[in-house]
Amino acid sequence: MIPRPRRIFAAVLCLAVPVAVRGQTSTATSNVAAISEKAANRPITTFPARIPSEGSLTLQIQVLLDRANYSPGIIDAAWGRNAAKAMAFFVSPDDNSRLTGETPPAVTTIDKAAYSRLVNAAGSGPVLTHYTVEARDVAGPFADIPTLVYDQAKLKCLCYGSPVEALAEKFHTSPVLLSRLNPAVKMSALKPGTSLLVPKIRDPFAASPTDTAIVARVIISKTGFWLHAVDAAGKIIYHFPSTLGAGYDPSPTGDFRVSYVSRDPAFHYQPKLFAEVPDVQPEARLPAGPNSPVGVVWIGLSKPHYGIHGTSSPQTIGYANSHGCVRLTNWDALKLSDLVEPGVPVQFK
């Protein structure tokens, strides 16, 4: 793996202004019912099984998809469009739409064969597990993120706003779902030693069948709002839901390449790159951090000012428009940054 350039300034025209701040309710759901640990961990035995709009079974399938490398985006126990697309591609991995930018028909049920394959791909173990809060989880630094770009530029870092926000991202979920999973825990006063029920995602340091897979190209759907990392045979290695440009700020069309990959990038805010911002406004340099406009990763493309990056608002992925770039959740952007290197083709379909 080649060295990654770090701490560069990303100059882009793909971001919404003002920068979205975390803590908003997911677009996919507003009132997730209480989740039963026992029900979420119970294997499905009756088929075909209908996928509920929300609840324990829905949470189980989202976690399994996440561990099988078909990201549902933020794990929220609601069957939104991101989870539905991930399942559609998992059920039909050879569907030619994976290469053309289209999306297979929505899946509302799962049969025994598909479920068995999903469980095998996801690995053994429960989908909910207990995690003991560590000292480093609450050590910070944390920051209240102001809305205005120029106020953000005054901060030392665009850090997480709280321990619960950091823990939610660690487990690919939201503070809302963490609270629902742990109704007896005061989330605003987390301490080392506190036990939390959390989604059991794949250990990022554990070996995965895809570890030796080589990404031959990245395919981005401008209509389906997804990104695929595929091998030389066109097989999906990873599926990620995405936010792309629209309207006056569409994402580009055509073939490009990865130029460079940077983790923890700072952000160079340039008003002249934003149609809705007067050019006379001053430029600003925003510090790095998970609440940066580009999140924790910037994957620069051969088209100037365009790239693939993380986000400060994972709940909006697949449900909002960018100024042209490709947004992923921070955890998906990190995974993609491990898979691609300069020169990898990127196709917008």
Coordinates of N, CA and C in Angstrom, one line a residue, residues 2-157:
I2 N 0.6 2.2 -0.9 CA 1.4 3.4 -1.0 C 1.1 4.3 0.2
P3 N 2.0 5.2 0.6 CA 1.8 6.1 1.7 C 0.6 7.1 1.3
R4 N -0.2 7.4 2.2 CA -1.3 8.3 2.0 C -0.9 9.8 2.3
P5 N -1.1 10.7 1.4 CA -0.9 12.1 1.8 C -1.8 12.5 2.9
R6 N -1.4 13.3 3.9 CA -2.2 13.6 5.0 C -2.3 15.1 5.2
R7 N -3.3 15.6 5.9 CA -3.4 17.0 6.3 C -3.4 18.0 5.2
I8 N -3.9 17.6 4.0 CA -3.9 18.5 2.9 C -5.2 19.3 3.0
F9 N -5.3 20.4 2.2 CA -6.5 21.1 2.2 C -7.3 20.7 1.0
A10 N -8.6 20.3 1.2 CA -9.5 19.9 0.1 C -10.2 21.2 -0.4
A11 N -10.0 21.5 -1.7 CA -10.7 22.6 -2.3 C -11.8 22.1 -3.2
V12 N -13.1 22.1 -2.8 CA -14.1 21.4 -3.5 C -15.3 22.3 -3.8
L13 N -16.1 21.9 -4.7 CA -17.4 22.7 -5.0 C -18.6 21.8 -4.8
C14 N -18.5 20.8 -3.9 CA -19.5 19.8 -3.8 C -20.3 19.8 -2.5
L15 N -20.1 20.8 -1.7 CA -20.7 20.8 -0.4 C -21.9 21.8 -0.2
A16 N -22.8 21.4 0.7 CA -23.9 22.3 1.0 C -23.4 23.3 1.9
V17 N -24.0 24.5 1.9 CA -23.6 25.6 2.8 C -24.9 26.2 3.4
P18 N -25.0 26.3 4.7 CA -24.0 25.9 5.7 C -23.8 24.4 5.8
V19 N -22.7 24.1 6.5 CA -22.4 22.6 6.7 C -23.5 22.0 7.6
A20 N -24.0 20.9 7.2 CA -24.9 20.2 8.1 C -24.3 19.7 9.4
V21 N -25.0 19.8 10.4 CA -24.5 19.5 11.8 C -25.3 18.2 12.2
R22 N -24.5 17.4 12.9 CA -25.1 16.1 13.4 C -26.2 16.3 14.3
G23 N -26.9 15.2 14.6 CA -27.9 15.2 15.6 C -29.3 15.3 15.0
Q24 N -29.5 15.5 13.7 CA -30.8 15.5 13.1 C -31.3 14.1 13.1
T25 N -32.6 14.0 13.0 CA -33.3 12.7 12.9 C -33.0 12.1 11.5
S26 N -32.7 10.9 11.4 CA -32.5 10.2 10.1 C -33.7 10.4 9.2
T27 N -33.5 10.7 7.9 CA -34.5 10.8 6.9 C -35.3 9.6 6.8
A28 N -34.7 8.4 7.1 CA -35.3 7.1 6.9 C -36.4 6.8 7.9
T29 N -36.2 7.4 9.1 CA -37.2 7.0 10.1 C -37.2 8.1 11.2
S30 N -38.3 8.2 11.9 CA -38.5 9.2 12.9 C -38.8 8.6 14.3
N31 N -39.5 7.5 14.3 CA -39.8 6.9 15.6 C -39.6 5.4 15.5
V32 N -38.4 5.0 15.9 CA -38.0 3.6 15.9 C -38.6 2.9 17.1
A33 N -39.3 1.8 17.0 CA -39.9 1.2 18.1 C -38.8 0.6 19.0
A34 N -39.1 0.2 20.2 CA -38.2 -0.4 21.1 C -37.6 -1.7 20.5
I35 N -36.3 -1.9 20.6 CA -35.7 -3.0 20.1 C -35.4 -4.1 21.1
S36 N -35.8 -5.3 20.8 CA -35.5 -6.4 21.7 C -34.2 -7.1 21.3
E37 N -33.3 -7.2 22.3 CA -32.0 -7.8 22.0 C -32.2 -9.3 21.6
K38 N -33.1 -10.0 22.3 CA -33.4 -11.4 22.0 C -34.0 -11.5 20.6
A39 N -34.9 -10.6 20.2 CA -35.5 -10.7 18.9 C -34.6 -10.4 17.8
A40 N -33.7 -9.4 18.0 CA -32.8 -9.0 17.0 C -31.7 -10.1 16.7
N41 N -31.4 -10.8 17.8 CA -30.4 -11.9 17.6 C -30.9 -13.2 17.2
R42 N -32.3 -13.3 17.2 CA -32.9 -14.6 16.9 C -32.9 -14.9 15.4
P43 N -32.3 -16.0 14.9 CA -32.3 -16.3 13.5 C -33.7 -16.4 12.9
I44 N -33.8 -16.1 11.7 CA -35.1 -16.3 11.0 C -35.3 -17.7 10.7
T45 N -36.4 -18.3 10.9 CA -36.7 -19.7 10.6 C -37.8 -20.0 9.7
T46 N -38.7 -19.0 9.5 CA -39.8 -19.1 8.6 C -39.7 -18.3 7.4
F47 N -39.8 -19.0 6.2 CA -39.5 -18.3 4.9 C -40.7 -18.5 4.0
P48 N -40.8 -17.6 3.0 CA -40.1 -16.3 2.9 C -40.5 -15.4 4.0
A49 N -39.5 -14.6 4.5 CA -39.8 -13.7 5.6 C -39.9 -12.3 5.1
R50 N -41.0 -11.6 5.5 CA -41.2 -10.2 5.1 C -40.3 -9.3 5.9
I51 N -39.7 -8.3 5.3 CA -38.8 -7.4 6.0 C -39.7 -6.2 6.5
P52 N -39.8 -6.1 7.8 CA -40.7 -5.0 8.3 C -40.1 -3.6 8.0
S53 N -41.0 -2.6 8.1 CA -40.5 -1.3 7.9 C -39.6 -0.8 9.0
E54 N -39.7 -1.4 10.2 CA -38.8 -1.1 11.3 C -38.9 -2.1 12.3
G55 N -37.9 -2.1 13.2 CA -38.0 -3.1 14.3 C -36.7 -4.0 14.4
S56 N -36.9 -5.0 15.3 CA -35.7 -5.8 15.6 C -35.2 -6.6 14.4
L57 N -36.2 -7.2 13.7 CA -35.7 -8.0 12.5 C -35.1 -7.1 11.4
T58 N -35.6 -5.9 11.2 CA -35.0 -5.0 10.3 C -33.6 -4.6 10.7
L59 N -33.4 -4.4 12.0 CA -32.1 -4.1 12.6 C -31.1 -5.3 12.3
Q60 N -31.6 -6.5 12.5 CA -30.8 -7.7 12.3 C -30.3 -7.7 10.8
I61 N -31.2 -7.5 9.9 CA -30.8 -7.5 8.5 C -29.8 -6.4 8.1
Q62 N -30.1 -5.2 8.7 CA -29.1 -4.1 8.4 C -27.7 -4.4 8.9
V63 N -27.6 -5.0 10.1 CA -26.3 -5.3 10.6 C -25.6 -6.4 9.8
L64 N -26.4 -7.4 9.4 CA -25.8 -8.5 8.5 C -25.4 -7.9 7.2
L65 N -26.1 -7.0 6.6 CA -25.7 -6.4 5.4 C -24.4 -5.6 5.5
D66 N -24.3 -4.9 6.6 CA -23.1 -4.1 6.9 C -21.9 -5.0 7.0
R67 N -22.1 -6.1 7.7 CA -20.9 -7.0 7.9 C -20.6 -7.8 6.6
A68 N -21.6 -7.9 5.7 CA -21.4 -8.6 4.4 C -20.8 -7.7 3.4
N69 N -20.5 -6.4 3.7 CA -19.9 -5.5 2.8 C -20.9 -4.9 1.8
Y70 N -22.2 -5.0 2.2 CA -23.3 -4.3 1.4 C -23.9 -3.2 2.4
S71 N -23.2 -2.1 2.4 CA -23.5 -1.1 3.5 C -25.0 -0.6 3.3
P72 N -25.7 -0.6 4.4 CA -27.1 0.0 4.5 C -27.0 1.5 4.9
G73 N -25.7 2.0 5.0 CA -25.6 3.4 5.5 C -25.7 3.3 7.0
I74 N -26.3 4.3 7.6 CA -26.5 4.4 9.0 C -27.4 3.3 9.4
I75 N -27.1 2.5 10.4 CA -27.9 1.4 11.0 C -28.9 2.1 11.9
D76 N -30.2 2.0 11.5 CA -31.2 2.8 12.3 C -32.5 1.9 12.6
A77 N -32.4 0.6 12.2 CA -33.6 -0.3 12.5 C -34.8 0.1 11.6
A78 N -34.6 0.8 10.5 CA -35.7 1.2 9.6 C -35.3 0.8 8.2
W79 N -36.3 0.3 7.5 CA -36.0 -0.2 6.1 C -36.2 0.9 5.2
G80 N -35.2 1.8 5.1 CA -35.2 2.9 4.1 C -34.6 2.5 2.8
R81 N -34.4 3.5 1.9 CA -34.0 3.2 0.6 C -32.6 2.6 0.5
N82 N -31.7 3.1 1.5 CA -30.3 2.6 1.4 C -30.2 1.1 1.7
A83 N -31.0 0.7 2.8 CA -31.0 -0.8 3.1 C -31.6 -1.6 2.0
A84 N -32.7 -1.0 1.4 CA -33.4 -1.7 0.3 C -32.5 -1.9 -0.9
K85 N -31.7 -0.9 -1.2 CA -30.8 -1.0 -2.4 C -29.6 -2.0 -2.1
A86 N -29.1 -2.0 -0.8 CA -28.1 -2.9 -0.5 C -28.6 -4.4 -0.6
M87 N -29.8 -4.6 -0.1 CA -30.4 -5.9 -0.2 C -30.6 -6.4 -1.6
A88 N -31.1 -5.4 -2.4 CA -31.4 -5.7 -3.8 C -30.1 -6.2 -4.6
F89 N -29.0 -5.5 -4.3 CA -27.8 -6.0 -5.0 C -27.2 -7.2 -4.3
F90 N -27.4 -7.4 -3.0 CA -27.0 -8.7 -2.4 C -27.7 -9.9 -2.9
V91 N -29.0 -9.7 -3.1 CA -29.9 -10.8 -3.6 C -29.6 -11.1 -5.0
S92 N -29.2 -10.1 -5.8 CA -29.0 -10.3 -7.2 C -27.6 -9.8 -7.6
P93 N -26.5 -10.4 -7.1 CA -25.2 -9.8 -7.3 C -24.7 -9.8 -8.7
D94 N -25.3 -10.6 -9.6 CA -24.9 -10.7 -11.0 C -25.8 -9.9 -11.9
D95 N -26.7 -9.2 -11.3 CA -27.6 -8.3 -12.1 C -26.7 -7.3 -12.8
N96 N -26.9 -7.1 -14.1 CA -26.0 -6.2 -14.9 C -26.1 -4.7 -14.5
S97 N -27.2 -4.4 -13.7 CA -27.4 -3.0 -13.3 C -26.2 -2.6 -12.4
R98 N -25.5 -3.5 -11.8 CA -24.4 -3.2 -10.9 C -23.3 -2.4 -11.6
L99 N -23.3 -2.6 -13.0 CA -22.3 -2.0 -13.8 C -22.8 -0.8 -14.6
T100 N -24.1 -0.7 -14.8 CA -24.7 0.3 -15.7 C -25.2 1.5 -14.9
G101 N -25.3 1.5 -13.6 CA -25.8 2.6 -12.8 C -27.3 2.5 -12.4
E102 N -27.9 1.4 -12.9 CA -29.3 1.2 -12.5 C -29.4 0.5 -11.2
T103 N -30.6 0.3 -10.7 CA -30.8 -0.4 -9.4 C -31.8 -1.6 -9.6
P104 N -31.5 -2.8 -9.1 CA -32.5 -3.9 -9.2 C -33.8 -3.5 -8.5
P105 N -34.9 -4.3 -8.8 CA -36.2 -4.0 -8.1 C -36.0 -4.2 -6.6
A106 N -36.8 -3.4 -5.9 CA -36.8 -3.4 -4.4 C -37.1 -4.8 -3.9
V107 N -36.5 -5.1 -2.8 CA -36.7 -6.4 -2.1 C -37.5 -6.2 -0.8
T108 N -38.6 -6.9 -0.7 CA -39.4 -6.7 0.5 C -39.5 -8.0 1.3
T109 N -39.0 -9.1 0.8 CA -39.0 -10.4 1.5 C -37.6 -11.0 1.2
I110 N -37.3 -11.9 2.1 CA -36.0 -12.7 1.9 C -36.3 -14.2 2.1
D111 N -35.8 -15.0 1.1 CA -36.0 -16.4 1.2 C -34.9 -17.1 1.9
K112 N -35.0 -18.4 2.1 CA -34.1 -19.1 3.0 C -32.7 -19.1 2.4
A113 N -32.6 -19.3 1.0 CA -31.3 -19.4 0.4 C -30.5 -18.0 0.5
A114 N -31.2 -16.9 0.3 CA -30.6 -15.6 0.4 C -30.2 -15.3 1.8
Y115 N -31.1 -15.7 2.8 CA -30.8 -15.4 4.2 C -29.5 -16.2 4.6
S116 N -29.5 -17.5 4.2 CA -28.3 -18.3 4.6 C -27.0 -17.7 4.0
R117 N -27.1 -17.3 2.8 CA -25.9 -16.7 2.1 C -25.5 -15.4 2.8
L118 N -26.5 -14.6 3.3 CA -26.3 -13.4 4.0 C -25.6 -13.7 5.3
V119 N -26.1 -14.6 6.1 CA -25.5 -15.0 7.4 C -24.1 -15.5 7.2
N120 N -23.8 -16.3 6.1 CA -22.5 -16.8 5.9 C -21.5 -15.6 5.5
A121 N -22.0 -14.7 4.7 CA -21.2 -13.6 4.3 C -20.9 -12.6 5.5
A122 N -21.8 -12.5 6.4 CA -21.7 -11.6 7.5 C -20.8 -12.2 8.6
G123 N -20.7 -13.5 8.7 CA -19.9 -14.1 9.8 C -20.8 -14.4 11.0
S124 N -20.3 -15.3 11.8 CA -21.1 -15.8 12.9 C -21.1 -14.7 14.0
G125 N -22.0 -14.9 14.9 CA -22.2 -14.0 16.1 C -23.4 -13.3 16.1
P126 N -23.8 -12.7 17.2 CA -25.1 -12.0 17.4 C -25.0 -10.6 16.6
V127 N -26.1 -10.0 16.3 CA -26.1 -8.7 15.7 C -26.1 -7.6 16.7
L128 N -26.4 -7.9 17.9 CA -26.3 -6.9 19.0 C -25.4 -7.5 20.0
T129 N -24.6 -6.7 20.6 CA -23.6 -7.2 21.6 C -23.5 -6.1 22.7
H130 N -22.8 -6.4 23.8 CA -22.6 -5.5 24.9 C -21.2 -5.0 24.8
Y131 N -21.0 -3.7 24.9 CA -19.7 -3.0 24.8 C -19.5 -2.2 26.1
T132 N -18.3 -2.3 26.7 CA -18.0 -1.5 27.9 C -17.3 -0.3 27.5
V133 N -17.8 0.9 27.9 CA -17.2 2.2 27.5 C -15.9 2.2 28.1
E134 N -14.9 2.7 27.3 CA -13.5 2.8 27.8 C -13.2 4.3 28.0
A135 N -12.1 4.5 28.7 CA -11.7 5.8 29.1 C -11.4 6.7 27.8
R136 N -10.9 6.0 26.8 CA -10.6 6.8 25.5 C -11.9 7.2 24.8
D137 N -13.0 6.5 25.1 CA -14.3 6.9 24.4 C -14.8 8.2 25.0
V138 N -14.5 8.5 26.2 CA -15.0 9.8 26.8 C -13.9 10.8 27.0
A139 N -12.7 10.6 26.5 CA -11.6 11.5 26.7 C -11.6 12.7 25.8
G140 N -12.2 12.6 24.7 CA -12.3 13.7 23.7 C -11.0 13.9 23.0
P141 N -10.7 15.1 22.4 CA -11.5 16.3 22.6 C -12.9 16.3 21.9
F142 N -13.8 17.0 22.4 CA -15.1 17.2 21.9 C -15.4 18.7 21.6
A143 N -16.2 19.0 20.7 CA -16.5 20.4 20.3 C -17.9 20.6 19.9
D144 N -18.5 21.8 20.4 CA -19.8 22.2 19.9 C -19.5 22.8 18.5
I145 N -20.1 22.3 17.5 CA -19.8 22.8 16.1 C -20.8 23.9 15.8
P146 N -20.3 25.1 15.5 CA -21.2 26.2 15.1 C -21.7 26.0 13.7
T147 N -22.7 26.6 13.3 CA -23.3 26.5 12.0 C -22.5 27.2 10.9
L148 N -22.0 28.4 11.2 CA -21.3 29.3 10.3 C -19.9 28.8 10.0
V149 N -19.5 28.8 8.7 CA -18.2 28.3 8.3 C -17.1 29.1 9.0
Y150 N -17.3 30.4 9.1 CA -16.2 31.2 9.7 C -16.0 31.0 11.2
D151 N -17.1 30.6 11.8 CA -17.0 30.2 13.2 C -16.3 28.9 13.4
Q152 N -16.6 28.0 12.4 CA -15.9 26.7 12.4 C -14.4 26.8 12.2
A153 N -14.0 27.8 11.4 CA -12.6 28.0 11.1 C -11.8 28.4 12.4
K154 N -12.5 28.9 13.4 CA -11.8 29.3 14.6 C -11.5 28.2 15.6
L155 N -12.1 27.0 15.3 CA -11.9 25.9 16.2 C -10.6 25.2 15.9
K156 N -10.1 24.4 16.9 CA -8.9 23.7 16.8 C -9.1 22.4 16.0
C157 N -10.3 21.9 16.1 CA -10.7 20.7 15.3 C -12.2 20.6 15.2

